[in-house]
PDB file of C-alpha atoms in Angstrom:
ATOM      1  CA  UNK R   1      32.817 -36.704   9.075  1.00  0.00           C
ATOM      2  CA  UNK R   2      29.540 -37.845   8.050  1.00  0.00           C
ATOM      3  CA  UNK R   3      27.979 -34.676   9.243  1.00  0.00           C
ATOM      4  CA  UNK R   4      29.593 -32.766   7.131  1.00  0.00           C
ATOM      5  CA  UNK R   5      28.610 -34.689   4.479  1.00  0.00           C
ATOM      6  CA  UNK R   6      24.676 -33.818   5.512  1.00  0.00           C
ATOM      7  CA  UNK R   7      25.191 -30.091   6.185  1.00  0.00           C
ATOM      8  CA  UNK R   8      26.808 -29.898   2.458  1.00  0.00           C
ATOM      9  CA  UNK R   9      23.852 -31.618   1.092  1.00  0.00           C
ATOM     10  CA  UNK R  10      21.629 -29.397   2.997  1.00  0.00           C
ATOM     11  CA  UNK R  11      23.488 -26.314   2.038  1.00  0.00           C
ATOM     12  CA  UNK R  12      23.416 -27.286  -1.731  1.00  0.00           C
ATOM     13  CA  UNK R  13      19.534 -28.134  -1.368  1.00  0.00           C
ATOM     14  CA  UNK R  14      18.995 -24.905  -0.086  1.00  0.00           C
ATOM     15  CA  UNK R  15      21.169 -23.333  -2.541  1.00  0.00           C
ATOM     16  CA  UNK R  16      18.786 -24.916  -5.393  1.00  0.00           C
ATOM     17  CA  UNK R  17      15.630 -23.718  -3.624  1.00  0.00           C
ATOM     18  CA  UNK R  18      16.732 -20.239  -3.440  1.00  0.00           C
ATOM     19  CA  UNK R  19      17.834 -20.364  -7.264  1.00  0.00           C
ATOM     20  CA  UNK R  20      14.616 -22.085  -8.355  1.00  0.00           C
ATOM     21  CA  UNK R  21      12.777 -19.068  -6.325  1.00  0.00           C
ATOM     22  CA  UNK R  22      14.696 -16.025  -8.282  1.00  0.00           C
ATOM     23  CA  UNK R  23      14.354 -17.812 -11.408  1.00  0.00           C
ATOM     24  CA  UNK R  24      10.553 -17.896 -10.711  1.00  0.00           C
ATOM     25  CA  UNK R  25      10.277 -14.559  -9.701  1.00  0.00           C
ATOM     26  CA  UNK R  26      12.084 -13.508 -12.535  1.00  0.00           C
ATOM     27  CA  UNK R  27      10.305 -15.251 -15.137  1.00  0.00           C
ATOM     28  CA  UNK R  28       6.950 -13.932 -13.026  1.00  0.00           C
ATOM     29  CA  UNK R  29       8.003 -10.305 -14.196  1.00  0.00           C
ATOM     30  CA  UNK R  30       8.744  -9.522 -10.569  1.00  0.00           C
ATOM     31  CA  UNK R  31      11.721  -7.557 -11.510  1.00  0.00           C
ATOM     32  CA  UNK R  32      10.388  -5.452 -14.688  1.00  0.00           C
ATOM     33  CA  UNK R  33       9.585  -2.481 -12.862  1.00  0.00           C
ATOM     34  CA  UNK R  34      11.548  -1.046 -10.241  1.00  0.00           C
ATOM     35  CA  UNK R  35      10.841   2.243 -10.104  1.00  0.00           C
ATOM     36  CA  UNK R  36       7.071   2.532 -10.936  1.00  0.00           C
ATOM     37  CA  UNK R  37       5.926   1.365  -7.560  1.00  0.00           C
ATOM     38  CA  UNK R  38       7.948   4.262  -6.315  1.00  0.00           C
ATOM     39  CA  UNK R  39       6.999   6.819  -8.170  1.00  0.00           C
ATOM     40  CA  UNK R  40       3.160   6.360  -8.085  1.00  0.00           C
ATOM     41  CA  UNK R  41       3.542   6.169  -4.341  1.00  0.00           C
ATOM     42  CA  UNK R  42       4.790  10.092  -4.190  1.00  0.00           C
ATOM     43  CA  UNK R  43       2.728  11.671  -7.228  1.00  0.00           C
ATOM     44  CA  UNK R  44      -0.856  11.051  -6.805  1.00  0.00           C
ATOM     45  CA  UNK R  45      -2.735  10.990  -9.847  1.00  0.00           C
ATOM     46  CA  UNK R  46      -5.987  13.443  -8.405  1.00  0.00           C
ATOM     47  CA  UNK R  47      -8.626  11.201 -10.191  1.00  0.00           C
ATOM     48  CA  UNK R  48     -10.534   9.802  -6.855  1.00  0.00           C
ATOM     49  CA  UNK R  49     -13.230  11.998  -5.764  1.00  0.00           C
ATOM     50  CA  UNK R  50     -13.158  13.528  -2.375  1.00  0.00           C
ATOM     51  CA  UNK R  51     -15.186  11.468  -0.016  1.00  0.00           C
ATOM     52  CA  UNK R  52     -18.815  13.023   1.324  1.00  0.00           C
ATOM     53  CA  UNK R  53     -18.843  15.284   4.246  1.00  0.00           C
ATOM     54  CA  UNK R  54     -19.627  13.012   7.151  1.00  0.00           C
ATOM     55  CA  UNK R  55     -22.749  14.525   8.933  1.00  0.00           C
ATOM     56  CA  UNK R  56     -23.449  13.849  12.861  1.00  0.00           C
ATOM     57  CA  UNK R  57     -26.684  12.348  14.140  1.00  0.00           C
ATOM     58  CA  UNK R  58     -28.217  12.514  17.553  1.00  0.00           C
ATOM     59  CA  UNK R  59     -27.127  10.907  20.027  1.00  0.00           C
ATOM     60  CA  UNK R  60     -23.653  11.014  19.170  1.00  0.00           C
ATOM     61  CA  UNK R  61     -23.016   8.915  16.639  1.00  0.00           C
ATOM     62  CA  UNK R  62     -21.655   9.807  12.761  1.00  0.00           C
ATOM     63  CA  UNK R  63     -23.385   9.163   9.791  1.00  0.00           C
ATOM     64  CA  UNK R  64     -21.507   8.499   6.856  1.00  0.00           C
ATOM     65  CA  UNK R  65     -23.459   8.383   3.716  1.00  0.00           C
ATOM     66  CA  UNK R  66     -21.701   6.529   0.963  1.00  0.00           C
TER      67      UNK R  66
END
């Protein structure tokens, strides 16, 4: 009987910690933005520069000048 006792405890401790942790992230702004992460993942903005042609050297070996 007194086990039961302990895994209650334990389950309302752990019950706490994950309510402490979602109250954190949402006071952290973790939530505020949904959808912005996705949609700047499938349109790309075009600003960066394409990078240099890389040009081979002798012996085998690529330059790339950066």
């Amino acid at each position: 009987m007194t086990e039961l006792l302990y895994l209650i405890a334990a389950a309302l401790s752990l019950g706490l910690l994950a309510l402490a942790g979602f109250l954190w992230a949402l006071k952290s702004g973790q939530f505020d933005d949904l959808d912005g992460a996705a949609h700047r993942i499938l349109f790309d903005d075009g600003d960066v520069p394409p990078a240099p042609p890389v040009r081979p050297v002798a012996g085998g070996v690529t330059e790339d000048k950066r």
